[in-house]
Short mmCIF file of C-alpha atoms in Angstrom, two decimals:
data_model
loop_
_atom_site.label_atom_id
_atom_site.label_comp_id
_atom_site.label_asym_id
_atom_site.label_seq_id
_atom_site.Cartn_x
_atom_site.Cartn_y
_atom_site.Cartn_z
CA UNK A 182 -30.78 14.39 -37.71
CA UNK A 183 -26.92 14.23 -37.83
CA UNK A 184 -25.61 12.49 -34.86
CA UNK A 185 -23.32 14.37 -32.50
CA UNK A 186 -19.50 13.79 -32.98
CA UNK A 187 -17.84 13.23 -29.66
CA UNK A 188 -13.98 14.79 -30.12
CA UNK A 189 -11.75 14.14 -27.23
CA UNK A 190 -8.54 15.27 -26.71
CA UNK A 191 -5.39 14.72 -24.81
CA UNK A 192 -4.74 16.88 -21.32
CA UNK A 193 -1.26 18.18 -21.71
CA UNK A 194 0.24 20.35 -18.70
CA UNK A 195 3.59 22.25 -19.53
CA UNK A 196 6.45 21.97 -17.83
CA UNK A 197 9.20 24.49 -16.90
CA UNK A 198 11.92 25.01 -19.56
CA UNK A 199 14.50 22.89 -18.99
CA UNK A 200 16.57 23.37 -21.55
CA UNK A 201 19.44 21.09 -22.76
CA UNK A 202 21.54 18.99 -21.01
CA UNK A 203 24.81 20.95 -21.04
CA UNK A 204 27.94 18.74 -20.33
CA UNK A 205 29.17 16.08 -17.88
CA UNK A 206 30.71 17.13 -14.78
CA UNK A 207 33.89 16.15 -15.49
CA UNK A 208 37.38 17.34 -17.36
CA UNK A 209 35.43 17.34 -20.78
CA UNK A 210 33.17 20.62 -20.87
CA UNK A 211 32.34 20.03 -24.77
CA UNK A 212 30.47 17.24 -24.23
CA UNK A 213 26.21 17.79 -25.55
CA UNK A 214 23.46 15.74 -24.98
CA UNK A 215 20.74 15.91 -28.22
CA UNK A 216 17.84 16.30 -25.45
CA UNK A 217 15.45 18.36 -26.87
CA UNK A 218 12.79 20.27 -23.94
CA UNK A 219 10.03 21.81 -26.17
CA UNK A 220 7.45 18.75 -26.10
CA UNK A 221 5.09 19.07 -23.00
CA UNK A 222 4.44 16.01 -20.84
CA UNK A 223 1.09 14.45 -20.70
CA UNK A 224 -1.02 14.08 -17.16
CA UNK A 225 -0.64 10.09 -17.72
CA UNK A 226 3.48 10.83 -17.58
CA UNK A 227 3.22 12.95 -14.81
CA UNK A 228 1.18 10.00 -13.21
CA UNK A 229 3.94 7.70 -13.71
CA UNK A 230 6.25 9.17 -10.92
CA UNK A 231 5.92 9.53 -7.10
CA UNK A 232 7.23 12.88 -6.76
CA UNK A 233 5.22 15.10 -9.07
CA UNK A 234 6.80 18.63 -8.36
CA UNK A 235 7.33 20.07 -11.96
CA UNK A 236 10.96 20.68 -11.15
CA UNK A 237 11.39 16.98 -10.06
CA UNK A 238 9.50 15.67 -13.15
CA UNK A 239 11.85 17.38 -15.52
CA UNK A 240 14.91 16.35 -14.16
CA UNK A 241 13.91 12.52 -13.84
CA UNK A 242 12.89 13.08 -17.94
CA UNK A 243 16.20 14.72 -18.77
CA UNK A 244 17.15 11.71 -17.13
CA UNK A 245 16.36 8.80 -18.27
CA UNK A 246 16.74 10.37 -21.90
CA UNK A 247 20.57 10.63 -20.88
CA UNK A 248 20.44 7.12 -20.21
CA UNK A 249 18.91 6.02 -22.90
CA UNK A 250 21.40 7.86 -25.95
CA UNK A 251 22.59 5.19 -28.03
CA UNK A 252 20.59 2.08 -25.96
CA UNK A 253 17.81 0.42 -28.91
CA UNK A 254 14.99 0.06 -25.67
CA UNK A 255 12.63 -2.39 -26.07
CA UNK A 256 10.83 -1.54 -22.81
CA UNK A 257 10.27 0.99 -20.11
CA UNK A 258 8.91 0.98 -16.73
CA UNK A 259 7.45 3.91 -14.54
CA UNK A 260 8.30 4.58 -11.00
CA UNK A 261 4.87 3.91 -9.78
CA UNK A 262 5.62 0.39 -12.35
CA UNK A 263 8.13 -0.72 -9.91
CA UNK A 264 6.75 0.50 -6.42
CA UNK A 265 6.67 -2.40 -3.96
CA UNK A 266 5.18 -3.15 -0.41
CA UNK A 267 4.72 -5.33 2.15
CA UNK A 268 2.34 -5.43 5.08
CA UNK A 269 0.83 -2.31 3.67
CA UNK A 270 4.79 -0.37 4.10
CA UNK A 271 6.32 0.90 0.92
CA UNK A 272 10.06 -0.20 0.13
CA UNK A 273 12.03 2.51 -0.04
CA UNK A 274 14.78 2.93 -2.81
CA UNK A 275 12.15 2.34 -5.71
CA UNK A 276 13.80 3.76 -9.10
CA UNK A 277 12.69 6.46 -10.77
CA UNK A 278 12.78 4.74 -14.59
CA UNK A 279 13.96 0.97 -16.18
CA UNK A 280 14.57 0.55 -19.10
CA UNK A 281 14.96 -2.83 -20.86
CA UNK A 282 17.11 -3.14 -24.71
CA UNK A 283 16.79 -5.93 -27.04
CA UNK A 284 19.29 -8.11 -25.25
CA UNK A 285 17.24 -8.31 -22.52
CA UNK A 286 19.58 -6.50 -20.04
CA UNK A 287 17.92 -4.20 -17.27
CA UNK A 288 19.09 -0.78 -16.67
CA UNK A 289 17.81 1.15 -13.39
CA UNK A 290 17.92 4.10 -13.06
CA UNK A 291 17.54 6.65 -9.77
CA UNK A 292 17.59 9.92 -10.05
CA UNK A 293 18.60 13.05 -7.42
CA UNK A 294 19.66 16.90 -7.30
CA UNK A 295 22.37 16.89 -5.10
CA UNK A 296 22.07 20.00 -2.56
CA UNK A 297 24.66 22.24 -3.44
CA UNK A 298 25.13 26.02 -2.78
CA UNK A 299 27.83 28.47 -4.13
CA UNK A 300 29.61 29.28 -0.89
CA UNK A 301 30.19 25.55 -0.01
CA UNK A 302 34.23 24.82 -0.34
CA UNK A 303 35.50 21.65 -2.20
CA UNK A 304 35.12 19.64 1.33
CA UNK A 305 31.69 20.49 1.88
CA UNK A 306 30.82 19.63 -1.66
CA UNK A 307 32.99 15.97 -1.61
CA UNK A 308 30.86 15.32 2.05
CA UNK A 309 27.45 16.54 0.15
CA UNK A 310 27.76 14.51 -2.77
CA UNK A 311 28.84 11.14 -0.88
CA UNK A 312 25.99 11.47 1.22
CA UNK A 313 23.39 11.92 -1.70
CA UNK A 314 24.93 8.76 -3.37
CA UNK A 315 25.31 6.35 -0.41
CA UNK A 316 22.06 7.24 0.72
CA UNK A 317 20.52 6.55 -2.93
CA UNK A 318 22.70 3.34 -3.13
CA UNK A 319 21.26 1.99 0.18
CA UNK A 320 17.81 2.87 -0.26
CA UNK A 321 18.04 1.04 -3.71
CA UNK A 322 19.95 -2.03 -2.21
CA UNK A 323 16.55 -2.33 -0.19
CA UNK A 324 14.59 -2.32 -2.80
CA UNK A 325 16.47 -4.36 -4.84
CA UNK A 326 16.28 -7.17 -2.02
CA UNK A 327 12.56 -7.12 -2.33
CA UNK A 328 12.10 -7.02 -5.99
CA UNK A 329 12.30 -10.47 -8.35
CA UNK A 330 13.77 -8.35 -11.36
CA UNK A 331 17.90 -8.46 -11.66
CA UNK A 332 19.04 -5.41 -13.05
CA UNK A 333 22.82 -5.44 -14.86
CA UNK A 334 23.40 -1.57 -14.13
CA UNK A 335 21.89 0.54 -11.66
CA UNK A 336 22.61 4.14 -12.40
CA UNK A 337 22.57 6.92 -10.05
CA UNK A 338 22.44 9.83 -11.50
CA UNK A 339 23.26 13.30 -9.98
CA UNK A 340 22.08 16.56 -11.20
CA UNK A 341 24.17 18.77 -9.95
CA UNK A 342 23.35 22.81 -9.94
CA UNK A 343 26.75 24.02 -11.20
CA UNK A 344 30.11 22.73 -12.29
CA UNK A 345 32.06 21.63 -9.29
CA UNK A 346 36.08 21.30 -8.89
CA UNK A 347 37.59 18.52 -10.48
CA UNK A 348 38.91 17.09 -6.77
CA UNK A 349 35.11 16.33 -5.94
CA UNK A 350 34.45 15.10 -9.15
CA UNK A 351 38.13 12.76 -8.44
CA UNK A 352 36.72 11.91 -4.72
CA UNK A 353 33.32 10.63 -6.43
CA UNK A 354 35.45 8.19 -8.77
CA UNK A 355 36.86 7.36 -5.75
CA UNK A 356 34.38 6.47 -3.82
CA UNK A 357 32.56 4.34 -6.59
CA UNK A 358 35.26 2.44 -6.65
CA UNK A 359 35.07 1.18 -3.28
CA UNK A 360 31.33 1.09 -3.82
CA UNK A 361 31.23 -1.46 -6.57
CA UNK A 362 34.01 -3.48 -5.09
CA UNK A 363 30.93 -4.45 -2.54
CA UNK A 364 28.15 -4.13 -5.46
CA UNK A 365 28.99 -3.86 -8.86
CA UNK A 366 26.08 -3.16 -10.26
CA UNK A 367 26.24 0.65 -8.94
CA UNK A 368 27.57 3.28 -11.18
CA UNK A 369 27.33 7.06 -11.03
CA UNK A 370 26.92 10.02 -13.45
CA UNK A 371 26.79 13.47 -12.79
CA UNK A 372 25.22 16.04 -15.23
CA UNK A 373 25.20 19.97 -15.12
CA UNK A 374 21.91 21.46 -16.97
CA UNK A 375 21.87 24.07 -19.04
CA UNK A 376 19.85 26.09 -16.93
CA UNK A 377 20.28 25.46 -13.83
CA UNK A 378 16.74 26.98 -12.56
CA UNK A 379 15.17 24.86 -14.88
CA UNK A 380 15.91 21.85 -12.50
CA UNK A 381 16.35 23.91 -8.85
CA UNK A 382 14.28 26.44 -7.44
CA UNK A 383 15.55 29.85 -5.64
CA UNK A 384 15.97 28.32 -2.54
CA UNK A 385 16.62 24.59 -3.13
CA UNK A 386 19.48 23.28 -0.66
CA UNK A 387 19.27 26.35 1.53
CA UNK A 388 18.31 24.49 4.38
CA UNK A 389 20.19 21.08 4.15
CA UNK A 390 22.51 21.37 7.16
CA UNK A 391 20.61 20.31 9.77
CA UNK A 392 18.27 17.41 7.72
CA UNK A 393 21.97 15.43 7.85
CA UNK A 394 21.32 13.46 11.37
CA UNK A 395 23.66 10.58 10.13
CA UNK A 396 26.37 10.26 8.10
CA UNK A 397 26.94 7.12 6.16
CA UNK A 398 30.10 5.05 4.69
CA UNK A 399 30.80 2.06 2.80
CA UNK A 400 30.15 -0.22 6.06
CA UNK A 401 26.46 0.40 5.55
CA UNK A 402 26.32 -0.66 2.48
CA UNK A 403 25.19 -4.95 1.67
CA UNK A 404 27.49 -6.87 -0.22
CA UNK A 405 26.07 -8.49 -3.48
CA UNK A 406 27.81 -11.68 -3.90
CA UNK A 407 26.13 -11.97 -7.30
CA UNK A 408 22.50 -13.88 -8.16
CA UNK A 409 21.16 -17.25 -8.09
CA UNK A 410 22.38 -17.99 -11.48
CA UNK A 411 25.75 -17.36 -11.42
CA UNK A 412 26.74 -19.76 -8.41
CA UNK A 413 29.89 -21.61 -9.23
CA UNK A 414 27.89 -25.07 -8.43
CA UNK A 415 28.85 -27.84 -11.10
CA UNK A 416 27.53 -28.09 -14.32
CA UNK A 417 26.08 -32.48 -14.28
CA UNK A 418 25.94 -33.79 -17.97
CA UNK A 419 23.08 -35.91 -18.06
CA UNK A 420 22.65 -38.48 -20.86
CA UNK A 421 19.55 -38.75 -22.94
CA UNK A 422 20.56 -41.49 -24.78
CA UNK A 423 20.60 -43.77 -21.35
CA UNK A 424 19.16 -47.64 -21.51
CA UNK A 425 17.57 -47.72 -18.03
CA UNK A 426 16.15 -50.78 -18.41
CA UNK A 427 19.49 -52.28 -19.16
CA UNK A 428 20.50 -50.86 -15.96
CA UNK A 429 18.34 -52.21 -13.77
CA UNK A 430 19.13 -55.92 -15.28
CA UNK A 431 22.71 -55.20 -15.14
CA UNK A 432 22.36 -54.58 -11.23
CA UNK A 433 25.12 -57.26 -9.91
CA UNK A 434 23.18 -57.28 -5.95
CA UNK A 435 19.89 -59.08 -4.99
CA UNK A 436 18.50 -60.74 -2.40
CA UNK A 437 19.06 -64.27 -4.07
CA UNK A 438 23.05 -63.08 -3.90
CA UNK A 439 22.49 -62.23 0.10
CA UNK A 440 21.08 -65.03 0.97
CA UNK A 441 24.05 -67.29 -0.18
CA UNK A 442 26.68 -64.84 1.05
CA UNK A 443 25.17 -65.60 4.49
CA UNK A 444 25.14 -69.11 4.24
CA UNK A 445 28.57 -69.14 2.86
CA UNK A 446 29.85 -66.94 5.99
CA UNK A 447 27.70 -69.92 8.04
CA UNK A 448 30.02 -72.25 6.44
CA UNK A 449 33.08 -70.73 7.39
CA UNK A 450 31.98 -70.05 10.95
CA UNK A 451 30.88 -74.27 11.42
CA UNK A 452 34.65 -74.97 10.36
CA UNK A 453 35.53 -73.06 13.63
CA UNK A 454 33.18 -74.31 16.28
CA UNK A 455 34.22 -77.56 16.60
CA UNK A 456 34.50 -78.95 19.93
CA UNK A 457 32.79 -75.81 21.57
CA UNK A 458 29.44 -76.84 23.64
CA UNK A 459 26.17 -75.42 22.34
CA UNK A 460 25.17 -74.98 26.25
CA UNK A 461 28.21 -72.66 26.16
CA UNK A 462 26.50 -70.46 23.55
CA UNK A 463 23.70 -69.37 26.33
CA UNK A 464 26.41 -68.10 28.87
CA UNK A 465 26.05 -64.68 26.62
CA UNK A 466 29.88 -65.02 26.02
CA UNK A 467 31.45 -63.79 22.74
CA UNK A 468 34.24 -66.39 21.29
CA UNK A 469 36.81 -65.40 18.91
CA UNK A 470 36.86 -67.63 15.51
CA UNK A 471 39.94 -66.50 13.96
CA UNK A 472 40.16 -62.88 13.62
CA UNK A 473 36.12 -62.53 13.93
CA UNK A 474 34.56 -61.89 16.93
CA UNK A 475 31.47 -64.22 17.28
CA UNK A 476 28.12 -63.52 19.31
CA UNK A 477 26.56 -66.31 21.11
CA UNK A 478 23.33 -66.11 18.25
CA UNK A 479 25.46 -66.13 15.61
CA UNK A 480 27.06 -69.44 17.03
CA UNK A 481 23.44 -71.04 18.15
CA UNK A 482 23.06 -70.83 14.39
CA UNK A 483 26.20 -72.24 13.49
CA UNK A 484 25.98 -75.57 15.75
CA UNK A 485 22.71 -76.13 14.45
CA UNK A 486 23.75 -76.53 10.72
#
């Protein structure tokens, strides 16, 4: 009887087309992205992030590809990879991807739509798009306080649902600047897709004014005055080549070398105390020998040698 084979296969779910990246958001509209859409994502990816709306899980792939053209990666971490708690509360902040390269530098990387809507003027979108960042930047400050890893670069990185004005993409510049003058290890990139439903839904942002309770600024954000290593403490040179034991003989101070300093200084002091009465030494007066000041113990021993 021929055993039965067991075949097993891999669960793949497909994802909405997402099409290429298009170009940056910025005064250079030629700019492409090789990022290829047409290979489905596997359950165990879709595992690997917290959000797992389709929409969200495309954008955070488009993503971290973008981050990783022309990098040689040697390692990657997940979202749920670098999740962590304490006291059973999740840290907020907790990247969506890192990525590690072959010189052993750390790249984070947090990804975000930022809500924008057609009718919104060049203010609106300037306001809207410094929100999304600080608050990205602030969440991942937190977690970067409770995590042991040190990234180099921490990249936020804004989808954004159409090409906006240069002005907001000139006030975003802006406001990195004064960003990584507190924490240099922020940077920013905005992308435009190439289909912009691919990444959004119908209604995404249409209902954004009134989540924005409180607005944020560069005061909220921590200062990083750099890590552990890089303290300016100095540098000792210690010698391996060192003869302790030489040392120790060489030491010029010992208790042989006390002991005749004292009775030298008793010396001294008897050349001085001539004529004074011992009884006088019991009075508790002090009596000045010279330019010493002597205690009446001090001369007890003295009148006795």
């Amino acid at each position: 009887m021929i055993p039965r084979q067991m075949i097993t296969s891999e669960l793949t779910v497909p994802l909405p087309d997402t099409g290429l990246v298009d170009r940056v958001a910025t005064a250079d509209p030629s700019f492409r992205l090789p990022v290829s859409s047409d290979q489905p994502q596997t359950a165990s990816c879709r595992a690997a992030s917290l959000n797992l709306d389709p929409f969200n899980l495309a954008a955070e792939e488009l993503a971290m590809t973008d981050c990783c053209q022309g990098v040689e990666v040697r390692r990657t971490w997940a979202e749920t990879e670098l999740v962590r708690t304490f006291g059973g509360h999740q840290f907020p902040g907790t990247p969506d991807g890192m990525f590690e390269d072959w010189c052993g530098t750390l790249t984070c990387v947090q990804v975000v739509r930022v809500p924008l809507v057609l009718g919104m003027n060049s203010e609106c979108m300037q306001r809207s798009l410094a929100q999304t960042v600080l608050v990205k930047i602030v969440k991942s400050q937190t977690w970067l306080r409770a995590t042991e890893c040190a990234p180099h670069e921490f990249i936020i990185f804004c989808w954004l649902p159409f090409s906006v004005p240069l002005v907001v993409v000139e006030y975003s510049d802006s406001l990195m600047d004064r960003v990584r003058q507190l924490d240099p290890r922020f940077s920013l990139r905005l992308r435009v897709p190439a289909r912009p439903g691919s990444l959004f839904p119908a209604l995404f942002a249409s209902n954004r004014d009134g989540k924005l309770k409180h607005c944020l600024s560069c005061s909220d954000l921590a200062t990083f005055g750099g890590s552990a290593d890089d303290t300016d403490d100095v540098d000792f040179e210690w010698d391996i080549t060192w003869d302790w034991a030489s040392e120790v003989q060489e030491q010029p101070y010992s208790q042989v070398d006390e002991v005749n300093m004292e009775r030298e200084h008793v010396q001294e002091l008897s050349h001085g105390v001539q004529g004074i009465d011992p009884g006088e030494c019991d009075l508790g007066y002090h009596v000045w020998l010279g330019s010493a000041l002597v205690s009446r113990s001090c001369l007890r021993d003295v009148l006795r040698v």
